[in-house]
XYZ file of C-alpha atoms in Angstrom:
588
model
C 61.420 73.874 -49.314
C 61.205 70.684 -47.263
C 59.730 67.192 -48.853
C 56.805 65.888 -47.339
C 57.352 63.313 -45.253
C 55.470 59.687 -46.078
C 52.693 58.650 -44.308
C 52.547 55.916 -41.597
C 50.905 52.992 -43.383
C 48.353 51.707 -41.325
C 48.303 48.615 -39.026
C 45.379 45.840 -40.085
C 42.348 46.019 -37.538
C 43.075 43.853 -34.956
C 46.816 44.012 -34.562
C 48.384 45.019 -31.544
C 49.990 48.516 -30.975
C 52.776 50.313 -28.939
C 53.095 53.576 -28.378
C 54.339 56.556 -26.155
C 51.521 58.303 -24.691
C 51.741 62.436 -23.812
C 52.169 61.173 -20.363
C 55.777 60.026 -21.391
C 54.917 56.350 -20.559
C 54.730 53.346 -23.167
C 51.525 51.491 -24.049
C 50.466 48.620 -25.598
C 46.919 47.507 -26.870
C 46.086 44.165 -28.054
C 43.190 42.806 -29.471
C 41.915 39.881 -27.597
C 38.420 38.933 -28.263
C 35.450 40.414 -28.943
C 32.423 42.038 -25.897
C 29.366 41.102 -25.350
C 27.681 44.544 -27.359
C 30.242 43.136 -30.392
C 33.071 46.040 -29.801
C 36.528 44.327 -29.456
C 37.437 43.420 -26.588
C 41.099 45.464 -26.489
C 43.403 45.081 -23.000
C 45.852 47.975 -22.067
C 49.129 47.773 -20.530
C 51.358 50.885 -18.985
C 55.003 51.041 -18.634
C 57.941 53.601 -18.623
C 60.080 51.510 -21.670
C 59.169 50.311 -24.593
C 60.984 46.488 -23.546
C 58.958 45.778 -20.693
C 55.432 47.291 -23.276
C 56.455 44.933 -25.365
C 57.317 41.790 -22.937
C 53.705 42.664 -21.740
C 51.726 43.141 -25.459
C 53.574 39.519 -26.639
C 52.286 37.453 -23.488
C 48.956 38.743 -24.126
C 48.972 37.879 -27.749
C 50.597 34.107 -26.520
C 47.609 34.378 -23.955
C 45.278 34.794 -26.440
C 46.462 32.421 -29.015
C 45.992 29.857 -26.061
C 42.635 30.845 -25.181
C 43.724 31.812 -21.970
C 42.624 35.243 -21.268
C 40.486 35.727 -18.471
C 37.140 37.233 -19.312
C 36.702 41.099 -19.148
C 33.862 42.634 -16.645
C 34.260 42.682 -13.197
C 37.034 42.331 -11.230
C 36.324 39.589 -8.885
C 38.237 39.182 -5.168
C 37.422 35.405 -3.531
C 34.588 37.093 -1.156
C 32.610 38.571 -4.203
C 32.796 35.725 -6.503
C 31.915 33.017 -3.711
C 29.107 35.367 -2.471
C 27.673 35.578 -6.469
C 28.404 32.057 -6.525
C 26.928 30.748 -3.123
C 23.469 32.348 -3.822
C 23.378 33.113 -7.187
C 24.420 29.941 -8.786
C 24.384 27.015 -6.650
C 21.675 27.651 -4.481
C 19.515 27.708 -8.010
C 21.260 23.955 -8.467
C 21.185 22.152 -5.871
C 19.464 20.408 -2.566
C 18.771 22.369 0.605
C 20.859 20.085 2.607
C 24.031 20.700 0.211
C 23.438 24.420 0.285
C 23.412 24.555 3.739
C 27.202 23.034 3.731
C 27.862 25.567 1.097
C 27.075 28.505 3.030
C 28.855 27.826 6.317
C 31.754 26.818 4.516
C 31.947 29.969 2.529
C 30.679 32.296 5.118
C 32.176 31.109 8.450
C 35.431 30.181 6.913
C 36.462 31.026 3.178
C 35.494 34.129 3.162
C 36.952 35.254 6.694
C 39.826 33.388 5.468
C 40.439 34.421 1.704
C 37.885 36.818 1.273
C 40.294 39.706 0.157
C 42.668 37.909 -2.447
C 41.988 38.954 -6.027
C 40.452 36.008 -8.085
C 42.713 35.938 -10.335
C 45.628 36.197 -8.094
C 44.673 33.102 -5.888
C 47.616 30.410 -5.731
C 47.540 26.885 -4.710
C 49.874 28.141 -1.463
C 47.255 30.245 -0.141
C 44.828 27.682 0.116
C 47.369 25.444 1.576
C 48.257 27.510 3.826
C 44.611 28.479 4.994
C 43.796 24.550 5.381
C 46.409 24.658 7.926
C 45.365 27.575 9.568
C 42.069 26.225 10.373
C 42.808 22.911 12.074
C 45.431 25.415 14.084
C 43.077 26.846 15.499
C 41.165 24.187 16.019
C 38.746 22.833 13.030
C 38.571 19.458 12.226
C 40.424 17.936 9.231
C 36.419 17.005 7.830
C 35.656 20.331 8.026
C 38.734 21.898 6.383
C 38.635 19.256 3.624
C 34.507 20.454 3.379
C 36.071 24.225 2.274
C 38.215 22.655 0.100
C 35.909 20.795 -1.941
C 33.465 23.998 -1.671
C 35.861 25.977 -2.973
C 37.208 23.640 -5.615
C 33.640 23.571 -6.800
C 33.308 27.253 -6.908
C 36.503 28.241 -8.434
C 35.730 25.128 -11.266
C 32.327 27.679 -12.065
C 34.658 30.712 -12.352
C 36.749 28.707 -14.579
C 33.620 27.367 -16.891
C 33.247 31.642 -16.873
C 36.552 32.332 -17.729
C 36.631 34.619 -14.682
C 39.791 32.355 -14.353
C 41.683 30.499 -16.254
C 42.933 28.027 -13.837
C 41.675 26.493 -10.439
C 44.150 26.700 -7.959
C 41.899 24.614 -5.508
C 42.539 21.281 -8.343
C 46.354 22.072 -7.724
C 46.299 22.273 -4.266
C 46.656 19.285 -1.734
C 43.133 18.653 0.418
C 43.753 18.404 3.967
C 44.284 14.979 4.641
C 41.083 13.214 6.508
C 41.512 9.709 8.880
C 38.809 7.613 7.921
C 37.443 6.648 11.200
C 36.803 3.431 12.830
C 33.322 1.740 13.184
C 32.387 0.977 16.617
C 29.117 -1.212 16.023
C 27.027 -1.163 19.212
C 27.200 -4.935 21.086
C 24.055 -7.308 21.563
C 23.347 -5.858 25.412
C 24.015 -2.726 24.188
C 21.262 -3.088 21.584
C 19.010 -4.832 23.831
C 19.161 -1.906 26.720
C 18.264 0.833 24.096
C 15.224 -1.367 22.533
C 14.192 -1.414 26.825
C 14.337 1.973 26.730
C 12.842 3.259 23.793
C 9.764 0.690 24.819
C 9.137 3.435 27.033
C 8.636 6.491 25.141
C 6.474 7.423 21.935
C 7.982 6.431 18.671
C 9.532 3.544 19.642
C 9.282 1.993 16.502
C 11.808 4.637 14.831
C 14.622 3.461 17.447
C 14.253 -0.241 15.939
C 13.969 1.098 12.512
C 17.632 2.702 13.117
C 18.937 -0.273 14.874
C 17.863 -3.265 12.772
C 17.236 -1.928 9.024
C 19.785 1.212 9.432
C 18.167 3.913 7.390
C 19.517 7.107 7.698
C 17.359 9.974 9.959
C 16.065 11.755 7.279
C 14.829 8.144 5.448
C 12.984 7.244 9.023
C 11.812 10.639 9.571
C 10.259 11.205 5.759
C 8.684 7.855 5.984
C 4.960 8.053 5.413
C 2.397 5.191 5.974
C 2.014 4.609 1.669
C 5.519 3.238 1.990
C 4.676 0.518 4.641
C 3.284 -2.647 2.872
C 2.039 -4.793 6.156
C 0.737 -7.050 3.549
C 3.923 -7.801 2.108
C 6.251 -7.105 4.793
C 8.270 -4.151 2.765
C 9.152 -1.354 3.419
C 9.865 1.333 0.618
C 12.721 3.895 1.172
C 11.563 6.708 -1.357
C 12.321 10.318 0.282
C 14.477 12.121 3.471
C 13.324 14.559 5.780
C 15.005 18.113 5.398
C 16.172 20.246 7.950
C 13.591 23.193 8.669
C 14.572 26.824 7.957
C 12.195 28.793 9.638
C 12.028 33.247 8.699
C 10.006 35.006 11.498
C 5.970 35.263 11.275
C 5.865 38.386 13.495
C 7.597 40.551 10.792
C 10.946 40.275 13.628
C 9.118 42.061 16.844
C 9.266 39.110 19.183
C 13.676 39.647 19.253
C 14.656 36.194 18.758
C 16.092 33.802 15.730
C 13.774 32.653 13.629
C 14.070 29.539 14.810
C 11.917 30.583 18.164
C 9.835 33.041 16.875
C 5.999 31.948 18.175
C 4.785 32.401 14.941
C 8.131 30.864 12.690
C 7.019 29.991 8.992
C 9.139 27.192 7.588
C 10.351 28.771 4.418
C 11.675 24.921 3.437
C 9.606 21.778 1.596
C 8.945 19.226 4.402
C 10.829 16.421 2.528
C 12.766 15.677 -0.547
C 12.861 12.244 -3.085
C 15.688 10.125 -2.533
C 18.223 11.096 -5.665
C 19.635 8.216 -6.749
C 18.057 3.997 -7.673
C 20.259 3.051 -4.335
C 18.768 5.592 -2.467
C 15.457 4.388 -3.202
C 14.528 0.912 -2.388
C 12.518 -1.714 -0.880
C 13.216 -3.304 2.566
C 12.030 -6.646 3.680
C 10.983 -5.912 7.678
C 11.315 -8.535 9.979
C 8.059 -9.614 11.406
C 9.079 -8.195 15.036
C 9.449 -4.761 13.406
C 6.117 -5.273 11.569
C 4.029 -5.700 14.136
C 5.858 -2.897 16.079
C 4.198 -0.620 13.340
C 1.381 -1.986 13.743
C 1.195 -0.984 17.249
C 2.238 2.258 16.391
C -0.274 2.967 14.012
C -2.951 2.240 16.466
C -0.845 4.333 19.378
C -1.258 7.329 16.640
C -4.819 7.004 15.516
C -5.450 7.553 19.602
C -3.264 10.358 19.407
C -5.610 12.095 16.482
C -8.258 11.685 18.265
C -6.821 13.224 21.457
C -5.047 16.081 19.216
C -8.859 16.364 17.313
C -8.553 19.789 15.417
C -4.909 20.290 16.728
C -3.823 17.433 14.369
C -2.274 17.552 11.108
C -2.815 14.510 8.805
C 0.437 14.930 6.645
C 0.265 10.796 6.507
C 4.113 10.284 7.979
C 4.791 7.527 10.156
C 6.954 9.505 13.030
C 4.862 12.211 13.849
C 4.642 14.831 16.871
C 1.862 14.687 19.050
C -0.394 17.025 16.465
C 0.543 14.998 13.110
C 3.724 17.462 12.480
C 6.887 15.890 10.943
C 10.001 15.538 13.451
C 12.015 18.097 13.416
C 15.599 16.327 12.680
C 17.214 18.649 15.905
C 14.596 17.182 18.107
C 15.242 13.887 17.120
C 18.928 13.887 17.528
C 18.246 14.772 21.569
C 15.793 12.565 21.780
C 19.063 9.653 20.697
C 21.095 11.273 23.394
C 18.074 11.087 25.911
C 17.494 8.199 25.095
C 21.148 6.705 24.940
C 21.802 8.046 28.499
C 18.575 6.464 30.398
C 19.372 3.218 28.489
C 23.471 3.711 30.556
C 24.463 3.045 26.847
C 28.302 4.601 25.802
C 27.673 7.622 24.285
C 27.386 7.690 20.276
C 26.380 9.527 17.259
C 23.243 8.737 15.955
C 24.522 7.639 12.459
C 26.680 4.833 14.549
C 22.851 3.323 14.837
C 23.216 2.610 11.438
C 26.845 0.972 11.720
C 25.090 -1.422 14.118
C 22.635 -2.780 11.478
C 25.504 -2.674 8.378
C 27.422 -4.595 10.813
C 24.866 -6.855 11.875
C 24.235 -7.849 8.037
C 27.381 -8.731 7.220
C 28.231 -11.210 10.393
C 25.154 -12.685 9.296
C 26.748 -13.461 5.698
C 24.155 -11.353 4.087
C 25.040 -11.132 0.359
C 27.149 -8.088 -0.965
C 23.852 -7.029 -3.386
C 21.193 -7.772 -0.584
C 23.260 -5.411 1.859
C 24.028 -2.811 -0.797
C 20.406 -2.567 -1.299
C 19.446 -2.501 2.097
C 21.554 0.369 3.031
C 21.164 2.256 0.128
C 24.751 2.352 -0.804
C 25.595 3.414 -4.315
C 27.340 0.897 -6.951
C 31.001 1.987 -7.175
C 31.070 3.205 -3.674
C 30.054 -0.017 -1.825
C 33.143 -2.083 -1.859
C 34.442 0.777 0.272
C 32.010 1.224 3.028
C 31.617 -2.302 3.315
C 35.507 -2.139 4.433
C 34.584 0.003 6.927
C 32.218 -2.120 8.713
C 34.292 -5.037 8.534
C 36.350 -3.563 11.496
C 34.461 -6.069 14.289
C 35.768 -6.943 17.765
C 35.723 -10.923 18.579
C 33.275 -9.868 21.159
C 30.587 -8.890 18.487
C 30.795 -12.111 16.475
C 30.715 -14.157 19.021
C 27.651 -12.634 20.389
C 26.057 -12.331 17.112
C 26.639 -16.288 16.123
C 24.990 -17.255 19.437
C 22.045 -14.997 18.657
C 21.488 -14.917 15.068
C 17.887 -15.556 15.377
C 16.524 -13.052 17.265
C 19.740 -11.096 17.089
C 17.534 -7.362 18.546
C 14.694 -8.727 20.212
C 16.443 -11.498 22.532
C 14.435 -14.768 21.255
C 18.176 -16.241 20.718
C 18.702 -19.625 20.303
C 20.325 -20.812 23.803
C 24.625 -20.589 23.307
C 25.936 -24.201 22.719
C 23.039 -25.436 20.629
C 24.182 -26.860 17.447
C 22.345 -28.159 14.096
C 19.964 -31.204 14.082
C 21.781 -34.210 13.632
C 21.083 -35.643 10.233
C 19.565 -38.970 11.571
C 17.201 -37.335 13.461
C 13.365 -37.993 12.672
C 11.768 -35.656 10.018
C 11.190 -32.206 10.565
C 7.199 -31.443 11.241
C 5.953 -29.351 7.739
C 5.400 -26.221 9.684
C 9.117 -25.919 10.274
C 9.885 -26.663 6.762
C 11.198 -23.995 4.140
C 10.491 -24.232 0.275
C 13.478 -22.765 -1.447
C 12.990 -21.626 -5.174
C 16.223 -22.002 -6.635
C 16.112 -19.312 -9.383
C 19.345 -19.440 -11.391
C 22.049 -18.265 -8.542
C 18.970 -16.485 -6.640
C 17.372 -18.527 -3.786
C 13.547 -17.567 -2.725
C 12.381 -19.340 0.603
C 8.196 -19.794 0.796
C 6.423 -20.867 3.784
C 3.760 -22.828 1.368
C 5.144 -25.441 -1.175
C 2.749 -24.249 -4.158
C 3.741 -20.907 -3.704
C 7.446 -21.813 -4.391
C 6.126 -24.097 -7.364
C 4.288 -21.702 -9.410
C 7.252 -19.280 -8.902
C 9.619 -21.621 -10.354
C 7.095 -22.773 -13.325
C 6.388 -19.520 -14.584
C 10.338 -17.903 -13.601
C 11.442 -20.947 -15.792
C 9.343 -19.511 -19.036
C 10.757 -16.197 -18.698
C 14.186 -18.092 -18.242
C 14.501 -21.107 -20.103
C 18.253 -21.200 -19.830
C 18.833 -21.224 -15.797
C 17.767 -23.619 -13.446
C 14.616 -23.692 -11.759
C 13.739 -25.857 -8.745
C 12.479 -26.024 -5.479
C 14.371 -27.557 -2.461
C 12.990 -28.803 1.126
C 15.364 -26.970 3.662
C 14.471 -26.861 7.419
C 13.615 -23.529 9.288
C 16.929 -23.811 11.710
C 19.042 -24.374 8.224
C 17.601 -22.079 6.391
C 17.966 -19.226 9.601
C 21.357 -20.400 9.954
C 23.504 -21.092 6.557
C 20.466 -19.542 3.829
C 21.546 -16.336 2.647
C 18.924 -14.571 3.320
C 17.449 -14.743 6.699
C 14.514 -15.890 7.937
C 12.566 -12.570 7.612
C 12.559 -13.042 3.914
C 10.476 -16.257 4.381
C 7.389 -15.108 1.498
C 3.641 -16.776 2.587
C 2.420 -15.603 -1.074
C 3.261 -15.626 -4.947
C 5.500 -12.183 -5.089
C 4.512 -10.028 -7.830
C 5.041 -9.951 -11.114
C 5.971 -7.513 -14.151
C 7.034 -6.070 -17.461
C 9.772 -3.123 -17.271
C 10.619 -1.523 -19.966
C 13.970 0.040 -20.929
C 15.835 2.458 -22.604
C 19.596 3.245 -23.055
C 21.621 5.735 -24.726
C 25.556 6.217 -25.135
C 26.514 10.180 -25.833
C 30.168 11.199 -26.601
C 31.415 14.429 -24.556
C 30.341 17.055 -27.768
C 26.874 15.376 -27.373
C 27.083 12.960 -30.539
C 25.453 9.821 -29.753
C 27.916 6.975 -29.912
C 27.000 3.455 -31.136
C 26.766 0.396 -28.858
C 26.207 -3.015 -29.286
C 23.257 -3.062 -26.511
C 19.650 -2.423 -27.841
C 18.287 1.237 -27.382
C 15.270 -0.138 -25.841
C 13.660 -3.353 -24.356
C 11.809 -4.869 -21.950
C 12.095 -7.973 -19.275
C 9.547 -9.930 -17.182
C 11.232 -9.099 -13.137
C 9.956 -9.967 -10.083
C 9.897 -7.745 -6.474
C 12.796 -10.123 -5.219
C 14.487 -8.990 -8.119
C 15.770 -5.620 -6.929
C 18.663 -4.998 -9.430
C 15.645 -4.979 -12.379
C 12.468 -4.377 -10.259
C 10.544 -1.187 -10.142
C 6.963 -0.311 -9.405
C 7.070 2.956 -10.733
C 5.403 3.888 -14.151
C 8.809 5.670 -15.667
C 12.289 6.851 -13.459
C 15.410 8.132 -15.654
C 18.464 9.315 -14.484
C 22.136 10.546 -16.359
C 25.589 9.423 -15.468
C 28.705 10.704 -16.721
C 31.033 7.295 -17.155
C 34.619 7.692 -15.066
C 37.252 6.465 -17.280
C 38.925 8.350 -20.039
C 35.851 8.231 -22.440
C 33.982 10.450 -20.044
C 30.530 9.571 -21.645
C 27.291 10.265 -20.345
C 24.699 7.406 -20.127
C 20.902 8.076 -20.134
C 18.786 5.328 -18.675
C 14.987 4.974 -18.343
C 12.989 1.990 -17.138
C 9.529 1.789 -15.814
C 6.642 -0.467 -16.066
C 4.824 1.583 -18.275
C 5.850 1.887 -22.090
C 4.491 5.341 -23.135
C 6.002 7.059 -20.099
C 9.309 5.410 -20.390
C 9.655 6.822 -23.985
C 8.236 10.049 -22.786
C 10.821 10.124 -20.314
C 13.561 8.872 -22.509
C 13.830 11.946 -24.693
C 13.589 13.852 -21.634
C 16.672 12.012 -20.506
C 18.244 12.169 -24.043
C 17.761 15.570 -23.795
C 19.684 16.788 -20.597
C 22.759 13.877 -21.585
C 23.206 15.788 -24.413
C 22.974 19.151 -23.126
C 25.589 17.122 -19.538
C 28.434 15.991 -22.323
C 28.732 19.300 -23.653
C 28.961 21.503 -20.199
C 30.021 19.029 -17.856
C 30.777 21.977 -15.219
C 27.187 22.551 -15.026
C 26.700 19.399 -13.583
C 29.413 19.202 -11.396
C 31.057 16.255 -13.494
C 34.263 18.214 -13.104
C 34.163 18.506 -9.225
C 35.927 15.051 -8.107
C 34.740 14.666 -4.896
């Protein structure tokens, strides 16, 4: 009679096992995590000997240990997870005009290219060696660096996931991109087009492009609420987007949407500008003024030609029945428009290297041209580099025309200052500078400067304060300004409020030595403090190694800028805790 033999004692829940299966192979099963329902989540691995079972089972427990394991579910190739992605995630997140880039970048080239690699199995090689593929056959380095960065930012959502546990795309080196030279358009250059577009509707938008340098959607969402004729401003608050049109026939007629005769834009008209650079006040010159003055009574005559036809959407640049310009049409209307003028062909956008360029011959300060073109702090200093790249030819011809630099009421070449012993200047060719601290403020009337300098000297007791006598050919010559900032009224005056908070990446709200909240008197000509608007916030994430997100709120009125501050508290928090849902890991 045989003994019993002992049982096996049994292995804690939890621990890994190996064992030979009646298929006569080895397996392993470790314990890795726990489902969604709550089961745990246990992996399997299959091999014919117990070593290579085992290899297997201890680099899953290491993996786990680590937190390393990708996340169970579906079993994602690059095509699958960038289509989920594409539409599912970003598209939810973020503008029209970004999702466009998105989508040809994933459908016209990452997922032709990459489409059929497993997620997981995606190495920094592949991508390489895709990058080079595509300017092979012929894409430019911009738009192989544009899948890059797409993909970089998709892959960093897999990783957020765990779909992944590594992006491959942050290892990888981005196609390399030539920053290309500024070729700023020359004073007869300028001058032809300005000819030419005198001849056509909208000529105002050409000048608009050419001497302030807004962007084509900022000209083309311009409405008439953001032209102050009384001031001479002109507010920069929101860009045109590109249409996207889905038919209106229910797709009989057999073309793209885009022609159907009764296309429905599926796409809001316009969107606000997204960041304090983006939106700001311009000072117009007077020229350009009165140009939109003209063109406001040009399109009242076109309303009541149009009569029922028209559309009152209230934008400045209209078609002839009140409809928005369609960016497309406005782009061949530049080439039209270049070629009639015998002008060198050009991009549109180099319209707006003209004026950048323009400014800074003129020795426009670095904060008044920042402002003017909307550039964002941190980024400035570079493009500023860019259009620093001038030819002799365009500063000669800009000192001998700084006056009337677009509209050819330049000073005649050789002409030189007033000699100092010269008899006095008649008053109505006098400036009144206000001397505010560092700030100077020119005034066509002497009292206006004065009471600007009484009262700026109350709110700011500890700078100086005075008013100077310059003449007009000084002031348009060495001020810093220019002589379309000359005011012919007290500017405007206000209270804007303030509030400020510091949070650490796990949300905890860190301690500063600046004041939570507070308030300052600011003027219009004030633009780093100025705003009109009752509250605007906006969160940052701080570069650095601190990596701390800032909320800011200021506005002129105090209820809505605490409203809006707990608003803003609210999504800095919720931003230092999943910075991937920002995009604060995506280093563009």
């Amino acid at each position: 009679m045989t003994r019993a033999s002992a049982p096996k004692p049994r292995q804690p829940n939890g621990a890994s096992s190996i064992y030979l299966g009646k298929d006569g192979r080895w397996h392993g099963r470790v314990t890795v995590g726990v489902k969604d329902d709550g089961t745990p989540d246990r992996r399997h691995v299959g091999r014919k000997t117990r070593a290579e079972v085992t290899k297997l089972v201890r680099e899953l427990e290491r993996q786990r240990d680590k937190g390393a394991v990708r996340k169970a579910g579906q079993s994602w190739t690059v095509k699958t997870w960038l289509t989920h992605w594409v539409e599912n995630i970003a598209a939810a997140h973020v503008s029209e005009n970004t999702i466009d880039g998105y989508r040809v970048a994933v459908n016209h080239h990452l997922i032709p290219g990459l489409g059929s690699h497993r997620l997981e199995k995606l190495d920094p090689e592949h991508l390489e060696r895709f990058y080079k593929k595509m300017q092979d056959n012929g894409s430019a380095a911009g738009t192989a660096h544009q899948a890059h960065r797409t993909i970089r930012t998709a892959l960093n959502e897999a990783v957020r996931r765990q779909h992944l546990t590594a992006n491959p795309a942050s290892i990888a080196k981005a196609p390399k991109v030539e920053e290309e030279e500024v070729e700023p358009y020359t004073v007869e250059e300028v001058q032809h087009l300005l000819a030419e577009a005198a001849k056509h509707r909208n000529t105002a938008r050409w000048v608009i492009a050419l001497a302030l340098g807004l962007r084509q959607g900022e000209v083309l969402g311009m409405q008439w609420d953001d032209v102050d004729f009384e001031l001479g401003v002109i507010r920069v608050r929101r860009g045109r987007l590109r249409p996207r049109y889905k038919h209106g026939c229910g797709d009989r007629c057999g073309r793209k949407p885009g022609f159907c005769p009764q296309k429905i834009n599926t796409r809001r008209e316009t969107k606000n500008a997204k960041s304090r650079a983006g939106q700001r006040p311009i000072r117009a010159p007077d020229e350009l003024l009165q140009l939109l003055r003209q063109h406001k009574e040009e399109q009242a005559r076109e309303r009541a030609r149009a009569r029922d036809l028209w559309t009152e959407k209230g934008y400045v640049f209209t078609s002839p029945t009140g409809e928005p310009l369609n960016p497309n049409t406005d782009y061949h209307k530049w080439k039209e428009l270049l070629k009639a003028a015998g002008v060198r062909d050009a991009r549109l956008h180099d319209a707006r290297h003209t004026a950048a360029t323009v400014l800074l011959i003129l020795g426009v300060s670095d904060a008044v041209v920042d402002s003017i073109m909307g550039w964002e702090p941190g980024k400035s200093a570079r493009m500023r580099r860019r259009y620093q790249h001038l030819t002799s030819r365009v500063l000669k011809d800009t000192a001998a025309k700084v006056g009337g630099l677009l509209w050819g009421t330049e000073q005649a070449e050789g002409s030189t200052a007033p000699d100092v012993g010269q008899s006095p200047v008649p008053a109505e060719l006098m400036v009144h500078v206000a001397r505010l601290g560092e700030r100077r403020v020119p005034f066509l009337h002497r009292e206006h400067a004065d009471e600007v300098v009484t009262r700026w000297s109350e709110d700011w007791p500890d700078h100086t304060a005075e008013v100077a006598e310059w003449d007009r050919w000084r002031w348009e010559h060495q001020g810093p300004a220019g002589a379309s900032a000359i005011r012919d009224r007290v500017p405007e005056r206000t209270v804007v409020f303030h509030a400020r908070a510091l949070f650490l990446p796990g949300g905890e709200r860190a301690e500063t030595g600046v004041p939570g909240q507070w308030s300052v008197p600011a003027w219009d000509f004030e633009t780093d403090r100025y705003t009109d608007r009752a509250s605007a916030w906006r969160t940052a994430r701080r570069p650095g190694t601190g990596q701390e997100v800032e909320a800011q709120v200021r506005g002129t009125d105090k209820a809505a800028v605490e409203a809006a501050f707990a608003e803003a508290c609210a999504q800095a928090v919720d931003r230092a805790r999943n910075p991937g849902k920002y995009g604060d890991t995506d280093e563009w």
